[in-house]
Coordinates of C-alpha atoms in Angstrom, one line a residue:
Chain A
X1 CA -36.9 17.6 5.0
X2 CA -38.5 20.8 3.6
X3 CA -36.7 20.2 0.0
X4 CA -38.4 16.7 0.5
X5 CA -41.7 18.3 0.8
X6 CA -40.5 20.8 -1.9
X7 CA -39.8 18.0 -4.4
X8 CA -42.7 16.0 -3.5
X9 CA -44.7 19.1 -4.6
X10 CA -43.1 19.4 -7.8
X11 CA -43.3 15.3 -8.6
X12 CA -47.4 16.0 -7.7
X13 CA -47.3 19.0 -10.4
X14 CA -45.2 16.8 -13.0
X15 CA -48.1 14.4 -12.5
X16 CA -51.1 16.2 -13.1
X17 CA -49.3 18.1 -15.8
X18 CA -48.6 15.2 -17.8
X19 CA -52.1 14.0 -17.1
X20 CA -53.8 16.8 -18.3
X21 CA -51.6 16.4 -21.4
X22 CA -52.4 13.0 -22.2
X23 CA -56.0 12.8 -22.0
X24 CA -56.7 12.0 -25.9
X25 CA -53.9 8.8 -25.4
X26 CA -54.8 5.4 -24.9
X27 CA -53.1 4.6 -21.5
X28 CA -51.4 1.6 -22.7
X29 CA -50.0 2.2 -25.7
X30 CA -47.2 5.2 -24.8
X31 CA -46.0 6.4 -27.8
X32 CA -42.5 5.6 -28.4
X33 CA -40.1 7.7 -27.2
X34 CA -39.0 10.5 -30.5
X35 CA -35.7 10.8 -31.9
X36 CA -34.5 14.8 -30.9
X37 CA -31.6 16.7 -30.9
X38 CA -30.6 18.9 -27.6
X39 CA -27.8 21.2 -27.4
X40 CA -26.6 19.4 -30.4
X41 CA -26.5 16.1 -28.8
X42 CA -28.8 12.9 -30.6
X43 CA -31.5 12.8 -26.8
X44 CA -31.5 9.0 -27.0
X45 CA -28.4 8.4 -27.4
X46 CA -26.1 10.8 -26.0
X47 CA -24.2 10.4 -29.7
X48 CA -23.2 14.1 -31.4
X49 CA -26.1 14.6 -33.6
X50 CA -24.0 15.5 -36.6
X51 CA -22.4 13.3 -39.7
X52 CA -23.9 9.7 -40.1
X53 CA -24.4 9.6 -36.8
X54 CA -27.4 7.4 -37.8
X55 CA -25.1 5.3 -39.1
X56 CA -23.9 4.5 -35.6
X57 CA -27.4 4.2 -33.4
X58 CA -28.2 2.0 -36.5
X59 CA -25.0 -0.5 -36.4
X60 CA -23.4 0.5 -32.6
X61 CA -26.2 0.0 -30.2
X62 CA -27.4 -3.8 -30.3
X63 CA -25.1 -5.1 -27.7
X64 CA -23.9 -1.9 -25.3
X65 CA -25.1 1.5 -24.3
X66 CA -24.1 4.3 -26.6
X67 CA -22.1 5.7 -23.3
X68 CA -19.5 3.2 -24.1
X69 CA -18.7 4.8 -27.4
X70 CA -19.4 8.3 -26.3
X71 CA -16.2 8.0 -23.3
X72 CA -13.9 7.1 -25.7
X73 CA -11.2 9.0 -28.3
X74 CA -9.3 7.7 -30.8
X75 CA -7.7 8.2 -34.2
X76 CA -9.1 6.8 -37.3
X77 CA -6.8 3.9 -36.8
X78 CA -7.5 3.4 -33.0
X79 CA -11.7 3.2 -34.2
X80 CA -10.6 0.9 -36.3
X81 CA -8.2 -1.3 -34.2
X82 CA -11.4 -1.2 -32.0
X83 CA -14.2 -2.3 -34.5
X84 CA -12.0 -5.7 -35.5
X85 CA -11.3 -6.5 -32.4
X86 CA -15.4 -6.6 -31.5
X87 CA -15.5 -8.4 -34.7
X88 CA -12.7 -11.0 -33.8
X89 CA -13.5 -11.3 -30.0
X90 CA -17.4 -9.8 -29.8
X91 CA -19.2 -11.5 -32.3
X92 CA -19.9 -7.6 -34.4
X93 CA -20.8 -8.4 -38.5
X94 CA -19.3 -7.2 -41.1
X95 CA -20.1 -3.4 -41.6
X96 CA -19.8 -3.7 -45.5
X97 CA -20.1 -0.4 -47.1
X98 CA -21.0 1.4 -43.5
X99 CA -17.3 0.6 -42.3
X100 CA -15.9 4.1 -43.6
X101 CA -18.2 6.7 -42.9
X102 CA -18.9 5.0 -39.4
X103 CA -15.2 5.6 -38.9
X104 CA -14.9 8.9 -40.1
X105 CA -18.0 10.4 -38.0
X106 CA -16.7 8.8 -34.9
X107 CA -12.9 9.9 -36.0
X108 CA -14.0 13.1 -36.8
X109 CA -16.6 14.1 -33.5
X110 CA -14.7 11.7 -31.3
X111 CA -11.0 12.5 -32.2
X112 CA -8.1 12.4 -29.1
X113 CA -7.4 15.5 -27.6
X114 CA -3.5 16.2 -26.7
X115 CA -3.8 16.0 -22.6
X116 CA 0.4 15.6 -22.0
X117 CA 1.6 13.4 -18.9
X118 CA -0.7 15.1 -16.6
X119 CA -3.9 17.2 -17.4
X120 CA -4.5 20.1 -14.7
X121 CA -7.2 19.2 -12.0
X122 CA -10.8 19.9 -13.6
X123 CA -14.0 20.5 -13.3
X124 CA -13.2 20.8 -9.3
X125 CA -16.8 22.1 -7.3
X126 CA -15.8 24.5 -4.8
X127 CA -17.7 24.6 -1.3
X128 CA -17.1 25.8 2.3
X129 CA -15.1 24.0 4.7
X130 CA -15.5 24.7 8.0
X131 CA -12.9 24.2 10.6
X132 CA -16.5 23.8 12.8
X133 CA -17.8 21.7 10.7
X134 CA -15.2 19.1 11.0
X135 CA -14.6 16.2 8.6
X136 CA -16.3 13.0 7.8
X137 CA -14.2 11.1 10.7
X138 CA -17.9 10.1 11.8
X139 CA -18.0 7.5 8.7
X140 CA -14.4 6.2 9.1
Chain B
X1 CA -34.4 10.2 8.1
X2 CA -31.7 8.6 5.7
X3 CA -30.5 10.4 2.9
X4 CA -33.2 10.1 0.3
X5 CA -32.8 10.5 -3.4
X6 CA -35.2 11.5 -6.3
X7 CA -34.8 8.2 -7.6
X8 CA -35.1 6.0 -4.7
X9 CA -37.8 8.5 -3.6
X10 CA -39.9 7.1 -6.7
X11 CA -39.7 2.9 -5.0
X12 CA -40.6 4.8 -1.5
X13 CA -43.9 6.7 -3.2
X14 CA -44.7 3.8 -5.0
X15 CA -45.6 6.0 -7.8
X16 CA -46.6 4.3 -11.1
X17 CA -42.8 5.0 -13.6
X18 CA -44.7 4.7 -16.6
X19 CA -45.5 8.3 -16.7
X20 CA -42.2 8.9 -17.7
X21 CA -42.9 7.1 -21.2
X22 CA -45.7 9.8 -21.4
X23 CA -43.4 13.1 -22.0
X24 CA -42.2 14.0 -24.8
X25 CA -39.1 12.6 -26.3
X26 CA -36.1 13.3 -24.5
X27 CA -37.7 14.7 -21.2
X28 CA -37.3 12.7 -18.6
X29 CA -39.4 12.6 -15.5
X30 CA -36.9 15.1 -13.2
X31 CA -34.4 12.6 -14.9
X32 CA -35.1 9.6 -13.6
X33 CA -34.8 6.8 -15.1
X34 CA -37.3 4.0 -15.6
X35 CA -35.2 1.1 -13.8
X36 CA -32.5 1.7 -11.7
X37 CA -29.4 0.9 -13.6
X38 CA -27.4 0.4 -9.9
X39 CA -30.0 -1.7 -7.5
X40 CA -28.3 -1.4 -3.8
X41 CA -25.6 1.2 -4.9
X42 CA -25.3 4.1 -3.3
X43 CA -26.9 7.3 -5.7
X44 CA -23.6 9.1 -6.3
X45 CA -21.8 6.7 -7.7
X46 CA -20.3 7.7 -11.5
X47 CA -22.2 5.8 -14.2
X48 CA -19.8 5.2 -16.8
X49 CA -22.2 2.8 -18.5
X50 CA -25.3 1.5 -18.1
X51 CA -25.3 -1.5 -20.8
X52 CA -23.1 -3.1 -19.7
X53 CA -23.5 -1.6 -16.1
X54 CA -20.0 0.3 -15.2
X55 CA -19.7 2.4 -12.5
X56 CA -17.2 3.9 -10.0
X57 CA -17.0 5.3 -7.0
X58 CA -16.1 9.5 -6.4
X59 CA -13.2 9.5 -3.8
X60 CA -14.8 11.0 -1.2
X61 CA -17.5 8.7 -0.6
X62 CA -14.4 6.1 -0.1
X63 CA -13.6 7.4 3.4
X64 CA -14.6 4.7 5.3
X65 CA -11.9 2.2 6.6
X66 CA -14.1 -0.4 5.2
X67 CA -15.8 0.4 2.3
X68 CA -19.5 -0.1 2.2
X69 CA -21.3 -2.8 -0.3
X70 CA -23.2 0.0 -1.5
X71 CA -20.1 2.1 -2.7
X72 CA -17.9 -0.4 -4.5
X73 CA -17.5 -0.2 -8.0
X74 CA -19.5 -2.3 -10.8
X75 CA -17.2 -3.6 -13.6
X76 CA -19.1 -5.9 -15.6
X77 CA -17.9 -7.4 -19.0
X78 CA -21.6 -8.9 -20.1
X79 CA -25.2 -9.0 -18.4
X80 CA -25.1 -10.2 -14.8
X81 CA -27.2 -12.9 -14.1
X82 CA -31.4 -11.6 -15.2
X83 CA -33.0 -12.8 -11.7
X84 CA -30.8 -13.6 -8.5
X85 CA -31.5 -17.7 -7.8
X86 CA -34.3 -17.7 -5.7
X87 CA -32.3 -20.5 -3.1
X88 CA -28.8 -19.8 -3.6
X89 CA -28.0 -22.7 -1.3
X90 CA -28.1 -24.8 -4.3
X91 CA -26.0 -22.2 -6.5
X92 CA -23.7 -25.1 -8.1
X93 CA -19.9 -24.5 -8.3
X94 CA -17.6 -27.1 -10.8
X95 CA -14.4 -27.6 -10.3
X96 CA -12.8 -29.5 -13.3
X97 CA -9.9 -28.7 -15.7
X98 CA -6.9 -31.1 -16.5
X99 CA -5.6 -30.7 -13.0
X100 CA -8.3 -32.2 -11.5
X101 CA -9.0 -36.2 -11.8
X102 CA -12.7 -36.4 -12.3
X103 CA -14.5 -32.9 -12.1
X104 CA -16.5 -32.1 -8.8
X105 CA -19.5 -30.2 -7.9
X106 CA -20.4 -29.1 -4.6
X107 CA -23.5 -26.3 -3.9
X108 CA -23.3 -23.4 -1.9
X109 CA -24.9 -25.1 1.1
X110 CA -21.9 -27.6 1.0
X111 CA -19.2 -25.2 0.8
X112 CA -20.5 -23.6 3.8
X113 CA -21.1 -26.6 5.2
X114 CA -17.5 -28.3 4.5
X115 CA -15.5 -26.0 4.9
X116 CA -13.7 -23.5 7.1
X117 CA -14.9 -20.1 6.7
X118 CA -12.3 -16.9 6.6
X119 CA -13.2 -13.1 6.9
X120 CA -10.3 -10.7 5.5
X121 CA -10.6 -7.2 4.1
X122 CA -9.8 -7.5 0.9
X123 CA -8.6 -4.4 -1.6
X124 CA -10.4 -4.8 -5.4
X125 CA -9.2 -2.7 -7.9
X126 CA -9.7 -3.0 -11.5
X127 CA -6.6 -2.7 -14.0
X128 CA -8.0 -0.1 -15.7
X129 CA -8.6 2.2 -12.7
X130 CA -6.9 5.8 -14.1
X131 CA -7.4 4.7 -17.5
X132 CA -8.9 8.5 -18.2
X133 CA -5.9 10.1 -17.9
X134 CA -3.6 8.3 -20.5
X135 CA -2.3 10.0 -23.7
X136 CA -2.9 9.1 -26.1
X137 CA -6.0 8.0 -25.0
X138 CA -6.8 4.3 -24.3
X139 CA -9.9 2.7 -25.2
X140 CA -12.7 1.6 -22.8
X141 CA -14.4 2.8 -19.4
X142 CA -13.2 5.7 -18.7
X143 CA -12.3 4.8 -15.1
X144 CA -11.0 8.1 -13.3
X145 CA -9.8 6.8 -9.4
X146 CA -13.2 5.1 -8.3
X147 CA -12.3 1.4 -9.5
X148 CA -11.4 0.5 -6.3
X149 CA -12.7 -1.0 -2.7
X150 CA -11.9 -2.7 -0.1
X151 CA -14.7 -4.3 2.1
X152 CA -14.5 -7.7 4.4
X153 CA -15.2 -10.6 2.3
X154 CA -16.2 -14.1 4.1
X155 CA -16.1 -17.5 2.4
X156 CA -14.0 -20.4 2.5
X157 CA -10.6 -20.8 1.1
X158 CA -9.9 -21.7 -2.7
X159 CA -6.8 -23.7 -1.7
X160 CA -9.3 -26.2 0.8
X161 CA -11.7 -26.8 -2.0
X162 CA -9.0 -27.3 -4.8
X163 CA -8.2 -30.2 -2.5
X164 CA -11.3 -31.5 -1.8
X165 CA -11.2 -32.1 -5.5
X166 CA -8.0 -33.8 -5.4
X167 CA -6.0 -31.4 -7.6
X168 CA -3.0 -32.8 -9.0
X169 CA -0.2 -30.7 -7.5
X170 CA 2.5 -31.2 -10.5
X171 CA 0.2 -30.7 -13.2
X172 CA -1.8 -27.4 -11.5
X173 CA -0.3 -24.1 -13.5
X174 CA -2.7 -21.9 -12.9
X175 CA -6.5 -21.6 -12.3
X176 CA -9.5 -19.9 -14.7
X177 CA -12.9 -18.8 -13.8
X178 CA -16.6 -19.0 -15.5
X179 CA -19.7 -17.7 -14.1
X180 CA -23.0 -17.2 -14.9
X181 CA -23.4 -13.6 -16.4
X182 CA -24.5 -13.4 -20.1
X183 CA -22.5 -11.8 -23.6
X184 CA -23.6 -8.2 -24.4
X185 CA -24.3 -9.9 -28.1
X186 CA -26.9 -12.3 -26.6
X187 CA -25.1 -15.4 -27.5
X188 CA -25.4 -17.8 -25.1
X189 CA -22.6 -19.5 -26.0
X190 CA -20.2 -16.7 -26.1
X191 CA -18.0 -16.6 -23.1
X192 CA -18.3 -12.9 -21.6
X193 CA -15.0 -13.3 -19.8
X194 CA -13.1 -16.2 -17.7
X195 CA -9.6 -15.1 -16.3
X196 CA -7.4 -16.4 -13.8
X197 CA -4.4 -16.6 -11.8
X198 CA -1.3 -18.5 -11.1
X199 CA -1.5 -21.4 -8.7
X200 CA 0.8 -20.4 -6.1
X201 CA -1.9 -16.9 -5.9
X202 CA -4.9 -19.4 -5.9
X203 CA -3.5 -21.4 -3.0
X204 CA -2.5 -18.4 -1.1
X205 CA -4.5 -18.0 2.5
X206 CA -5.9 -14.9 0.8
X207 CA -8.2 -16.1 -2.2
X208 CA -11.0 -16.8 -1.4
X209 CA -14.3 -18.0 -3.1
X210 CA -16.9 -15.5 -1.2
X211 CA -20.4 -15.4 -0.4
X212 CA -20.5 -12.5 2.1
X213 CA -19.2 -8.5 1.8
X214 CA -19.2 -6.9 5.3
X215 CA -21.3 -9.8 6.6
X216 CA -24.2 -9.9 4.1
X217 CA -24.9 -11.4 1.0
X218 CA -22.8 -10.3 -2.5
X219 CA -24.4 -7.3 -3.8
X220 CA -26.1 -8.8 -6.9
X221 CA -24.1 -6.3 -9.6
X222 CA -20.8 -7.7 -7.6
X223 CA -21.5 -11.6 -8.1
X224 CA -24.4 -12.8 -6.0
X225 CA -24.4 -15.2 -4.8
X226 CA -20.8 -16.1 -5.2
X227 CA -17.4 -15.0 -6.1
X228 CA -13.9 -15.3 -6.3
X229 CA -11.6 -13.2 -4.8
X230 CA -7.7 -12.8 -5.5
X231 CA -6.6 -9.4 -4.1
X232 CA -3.6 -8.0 -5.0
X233 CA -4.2 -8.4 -8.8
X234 CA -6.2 -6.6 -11.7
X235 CA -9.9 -7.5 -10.0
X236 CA -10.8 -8.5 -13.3
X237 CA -9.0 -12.0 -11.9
X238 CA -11.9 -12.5 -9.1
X239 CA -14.4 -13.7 -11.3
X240 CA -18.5 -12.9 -10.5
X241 CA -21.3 -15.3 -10.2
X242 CA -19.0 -18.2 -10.1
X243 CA -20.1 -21.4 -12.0
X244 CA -17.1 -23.3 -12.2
X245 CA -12.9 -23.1 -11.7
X246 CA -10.7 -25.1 -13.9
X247 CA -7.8 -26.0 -12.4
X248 CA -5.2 -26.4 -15.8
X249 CA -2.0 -27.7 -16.6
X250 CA -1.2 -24.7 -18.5
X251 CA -1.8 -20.5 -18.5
X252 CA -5.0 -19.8 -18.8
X253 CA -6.6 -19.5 -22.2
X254 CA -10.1 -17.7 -21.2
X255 CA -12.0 -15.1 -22.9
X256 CA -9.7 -11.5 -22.0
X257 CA -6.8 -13.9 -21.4
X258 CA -4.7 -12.8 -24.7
X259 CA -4.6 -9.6 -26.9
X260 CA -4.1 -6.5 -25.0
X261 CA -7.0 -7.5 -22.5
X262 CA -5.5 -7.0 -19.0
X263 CA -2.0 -7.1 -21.0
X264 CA 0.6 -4.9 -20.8
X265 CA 3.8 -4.5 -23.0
X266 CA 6.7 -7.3 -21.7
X267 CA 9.3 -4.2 -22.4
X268 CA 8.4 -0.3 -21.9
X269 CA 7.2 1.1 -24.7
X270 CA 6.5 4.8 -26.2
X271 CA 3.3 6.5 -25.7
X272 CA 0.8 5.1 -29.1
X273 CA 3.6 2.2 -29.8
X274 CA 1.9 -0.6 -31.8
X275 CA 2.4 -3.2 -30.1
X276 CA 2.6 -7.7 -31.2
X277 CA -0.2 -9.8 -29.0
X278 CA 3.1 -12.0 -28.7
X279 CA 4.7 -8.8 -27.2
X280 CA 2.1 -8.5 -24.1
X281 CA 2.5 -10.2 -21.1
X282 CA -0.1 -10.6 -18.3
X283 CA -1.0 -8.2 -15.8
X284 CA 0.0 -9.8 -11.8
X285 CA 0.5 -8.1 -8.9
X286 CA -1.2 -4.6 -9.2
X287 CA 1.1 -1.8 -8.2
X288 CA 1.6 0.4 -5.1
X289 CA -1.4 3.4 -5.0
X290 CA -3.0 5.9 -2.8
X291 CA -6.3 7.9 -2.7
X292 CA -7.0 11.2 -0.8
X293 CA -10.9 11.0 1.0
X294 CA -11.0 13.3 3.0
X295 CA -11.7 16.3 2.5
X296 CA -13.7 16.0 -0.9
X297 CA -11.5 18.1 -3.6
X298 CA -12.8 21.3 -4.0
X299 CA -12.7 22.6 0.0
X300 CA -12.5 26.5 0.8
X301 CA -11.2 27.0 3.8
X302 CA -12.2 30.5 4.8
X303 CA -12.0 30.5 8.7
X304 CA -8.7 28.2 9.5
X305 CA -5.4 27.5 7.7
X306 CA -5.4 23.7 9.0
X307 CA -6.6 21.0 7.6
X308 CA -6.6 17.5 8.8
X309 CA -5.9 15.0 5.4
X310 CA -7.2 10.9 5.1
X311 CA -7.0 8.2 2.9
X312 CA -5.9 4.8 1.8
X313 CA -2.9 3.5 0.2
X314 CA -2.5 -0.1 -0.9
X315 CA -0.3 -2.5 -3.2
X316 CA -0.3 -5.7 -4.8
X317 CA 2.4 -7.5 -2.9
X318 CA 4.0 -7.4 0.7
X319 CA 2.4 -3.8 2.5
X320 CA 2.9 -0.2 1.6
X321 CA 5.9 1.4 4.1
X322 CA 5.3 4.9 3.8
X323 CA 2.6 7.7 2.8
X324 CA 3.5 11.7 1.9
X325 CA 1.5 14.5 1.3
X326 CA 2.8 17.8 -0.6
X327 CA 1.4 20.8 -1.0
X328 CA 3.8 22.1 -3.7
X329 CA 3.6 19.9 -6.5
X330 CA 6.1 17.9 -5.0
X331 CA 8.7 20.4 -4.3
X332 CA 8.4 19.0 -0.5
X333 CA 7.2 16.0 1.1
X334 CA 6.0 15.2 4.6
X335 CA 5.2 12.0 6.3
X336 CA 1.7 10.7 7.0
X337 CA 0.3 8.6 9.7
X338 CA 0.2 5.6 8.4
X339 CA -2.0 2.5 10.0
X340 CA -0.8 -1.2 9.8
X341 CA -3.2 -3.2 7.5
X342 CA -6.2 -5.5 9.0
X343 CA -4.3 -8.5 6.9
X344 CA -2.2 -8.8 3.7
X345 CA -4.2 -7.1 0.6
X346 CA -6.1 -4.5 3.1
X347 CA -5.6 -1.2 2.2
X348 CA -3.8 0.8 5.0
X349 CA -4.9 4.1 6.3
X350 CA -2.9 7.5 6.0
X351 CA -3.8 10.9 7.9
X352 CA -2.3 14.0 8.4
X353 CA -2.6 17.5 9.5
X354 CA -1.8 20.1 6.9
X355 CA -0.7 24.2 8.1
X356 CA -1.1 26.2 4.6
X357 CA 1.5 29.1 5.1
X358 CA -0.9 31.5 3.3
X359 CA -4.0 31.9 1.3
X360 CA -4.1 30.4 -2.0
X361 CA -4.7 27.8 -4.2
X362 CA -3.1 24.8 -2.8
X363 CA -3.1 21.1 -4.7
X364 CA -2.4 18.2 -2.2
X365 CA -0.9 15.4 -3.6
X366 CA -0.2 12.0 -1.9
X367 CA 2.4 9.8 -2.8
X368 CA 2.3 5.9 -1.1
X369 CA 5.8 4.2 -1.0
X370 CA 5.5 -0.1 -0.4
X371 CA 8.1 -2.1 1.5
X372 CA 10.4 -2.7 -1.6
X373 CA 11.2 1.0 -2.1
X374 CA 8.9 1.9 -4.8
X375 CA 7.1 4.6 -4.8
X376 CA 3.9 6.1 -6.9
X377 CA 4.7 8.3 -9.8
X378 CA 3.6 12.0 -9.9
X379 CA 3.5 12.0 -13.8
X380 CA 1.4 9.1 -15.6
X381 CA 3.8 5.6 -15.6
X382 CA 4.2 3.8 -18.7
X383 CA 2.0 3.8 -21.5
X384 CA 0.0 0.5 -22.9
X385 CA -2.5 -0.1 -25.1
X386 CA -5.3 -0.5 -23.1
X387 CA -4.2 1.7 -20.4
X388 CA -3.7 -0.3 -16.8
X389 CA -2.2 0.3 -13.9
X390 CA -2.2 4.0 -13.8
X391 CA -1.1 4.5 -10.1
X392 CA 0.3 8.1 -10.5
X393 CA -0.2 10.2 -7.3
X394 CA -3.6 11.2 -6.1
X395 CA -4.1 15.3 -6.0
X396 CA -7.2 17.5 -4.5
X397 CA -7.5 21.2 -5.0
X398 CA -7.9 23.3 -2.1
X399 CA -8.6 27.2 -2.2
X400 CA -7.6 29.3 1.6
X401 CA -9.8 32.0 1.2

């Protein structure tokens, strides 16, 4: 409850911040939303702001989320293999004379990494068990 | 009061979203969102994508015997349907195909009406589920463990309404699904994906065509208002917002029937092989698994050195016979409490109570054996293209402090 009331305090101050900032705006016409790079990342798109990553938001991003491309790893080959399949199966043009570097930049910031047969466990969030506290048997 | 998110806090207030369009780029208001890519799922569900929507469900919040509508995973191929019919009682559902004299429609009012109606607690997993961990890597979602559920699904059985229609028994081979959900390109006309399975699954007591998980309508992201359901094999077979079944006299040819789409190699092949479309053979019965629920990975046990362990195991075929645990990377194995399933295709439930013989960092793994001997593998199985069927074990870290 009282991180309730403290969020409901901060949502009210996020409010009448953005209010206060926006007074010389029209109020229906919000500008559209910037392209802008944090912590090296493309912020619309989630892409690696680095290469021709233009290249991709430009040719990638009429038919699925950018997130679908960002998951994935592959060799220059493996790109590839996946591009003419979405051209066979997907209904993706022709990419012409975009074909190569869009390949390299996603070969190059989205290359495989070597995991073997079985990665260790990662990215594990530690927290307090209690032998008190029991376990979740009240959901089951 | 029930647990009550940021962004579900926003529908509560009633607060005006278009103040997020207001801040600069890149800022977004406490991160929400504008629209809620998940309507009805639960908030910490993974979102692997969000066009199309993709999402899966961390292990933990899997604990209950039946899981929840709001917890199942989303795998969708295109756009589900824009608005949910506002009278699904007239949702129309074709049966045609070369099996089938002269096609038939009947609505959703007269399936329910027709019909006898089934409940079973079905298990749903998708092919892909583990896909993450291959290597090399295997392209699409990035499915860790959450690809799978197992809530009670009502409708009436496939098998009664096949012969309603009057399929022809000699010519049926196998059955293929369309529905109503919309190509990522736009296209109208472009198929998003229409799978199927063999005859003998489709007239199996099991497979259903469903209106109802746990007793209320389909969540809309997992078919509202109707779906089929053929447990046991990649869920990618139980096909959403169900339009029509074709009963053919041949193996299905639908969209994600061929290539390396739910295809694995006919003969094992090493990791990155190339492998011929002529050389891939068709993903059936999905393969004995297990997941650990309870605790959540990550517990500290500072004040005990016992831990009670839960879970599910399940298979494609027959019923899983056995579940251990280890605590030394498979060094050891002892035997878990293991529950009988609701029906065929439920997933069973395993618990045990773990002593740690010191303080440490401790893995659990689970390993589920099924009645023909087989049992999960601790290392990844067999490489394929696209990466299916990953059922190696299940493992949580634990530290006693």
């Amino acid at each position: 409850m009282r991180s309730l009331r403290h969020f409901l305090l901060l949502l009210f101050l996020v409010v009448v911040l953005v209010q206060a900032c926006s007074t010389d705006e029209a109020p229906s016409a919000p500008p559209p939303r910037r392209e802008n790079i944090v912590d090296g990342l493309d912020s619309l798109t989630g892409l690696i702001a680095q290469g021709d990553y233009r290249l991709v938001k430009g040719n990638c991003l009429a038919c699925h989320s950018a997130k679908l491309i960002t998951q994935n790893r592959a060799t220059r080959e493996g790109w590839l293999d996946m591009i003419h399949w979405m051209q066979e199966t997907q209904g993706l043009p022709d990419l012409g004379k975009n074909e190569g570097p869009i390949v390299d930049y996603l070969a190059t910031y989205y290359a495989p990494e070597e995991t073997g047969r079985r990665p260790p466990l990662d990215s594990v969030e530690w927290y307090i068990l209690s032998a008190a506290g029991g376990q979740s048997s009240a959901e089951r | 009061m029930p647990y009550l998110n940021r962004r579900r806090f926003l529908t509560v207030a009633g607060l005006p979203v278009v103040f997020a369009a207001r801040l600069p780029a890149g800022i977004g208001l406490l991160g929400l969102e504008t629209e809620d890519p998940l309507p009805g799922k639960h908030p910490d569900l993974t979102i692997l994508n969000d066009r199309p929507v993709n999402a899966e469900t961390p292990p933990h919040l899997l604990d209950q015997r039946i899981t929840g509508a709001d917890r199942l995973f989303v795998r969708n191929n295109g756009i589900a349907p824009a608005s949910p019919p506002a009278d699904p009682s007239a949702w129309e559902l074709r049966i045609a195909g070369e099996a089938v004299p002269e096609p038939v429609v009947f609505t959703l009012a007269e399936l329910k009406q027709r019909f006898e109606h089934h409940t079973y607690q079905l298990t749903l997993e998708c092919g892909g589920n583990g896909r993450k961990e291959f290597s090399p890597p295997a392209s699409g979602n990035q499915w860790s463990t959450g690809a799978v559920g197992c809530p009670e699904w009502t409708g009436v059985r496939l098998r009664d309404v096949l012969e309603a229609a009057n399929f022809d028994r000699k010519k049926a081979v196998y059955v293929g699904y369309y529905g109503r959900d919309t190509h990522l390109s736009g296209d109208p006309d472009k198929v998003v994906i229409s799978r199927g399975v063999p005859i003998a699954k489709a007239l199996e007591d099991e497979t259903l065509i469903a209106w109802n998980m746990n007793g209320q309508p389909l969540p809309h992201l997992n078919g509202y208002p109707l779906r089929l359901l053929a447990s046991g094999y990649p869920a990618s077979v139980s096909g959403k917002w169900l339009s029509e079944i074709a009963v053919r006299d041949r193996v299905h040819d639908g969209e994600k029937m061929g290539g390396a789409s739910y295809r694995v190699p006919c003969k094992p092949v090493a990791p990155g092989a190339e492998v011929d479309d002529e050389d891939m053979c068709i993903i059936e019965e999905m393969p004995v698994k297990s997941l650990l629920t309870s605790p959540k990975t990550g517990a500290i046990l500072s004040d005990t050195k016992t831990l009670p362990i839960a879970g599910h195991a399940w298979c494609g075929s027959g019923a899983v016979s056995k579940v251990d645990y280890s605590i030394d990377f498979g060094s050891t194995w002892q035997a878990c409490a293991l529950t009988k399933p609701a029906n065929r295709y439920a997933w069973q439930h395993f618990s045990a109570q773990i002593e740690f013989p010191q303080e440490g960092y401790y893995e659990i793994w689970a390993r589920a054996t099924d009645d023909q001997g087989r049992a999960q593998p601790m290392v990844l199985p067999n490489w394929n293209p696209r990466g299916y069927l990953n059922n190696a074990c299940h493992r949580i870290a634990i530290k006693v402090v």
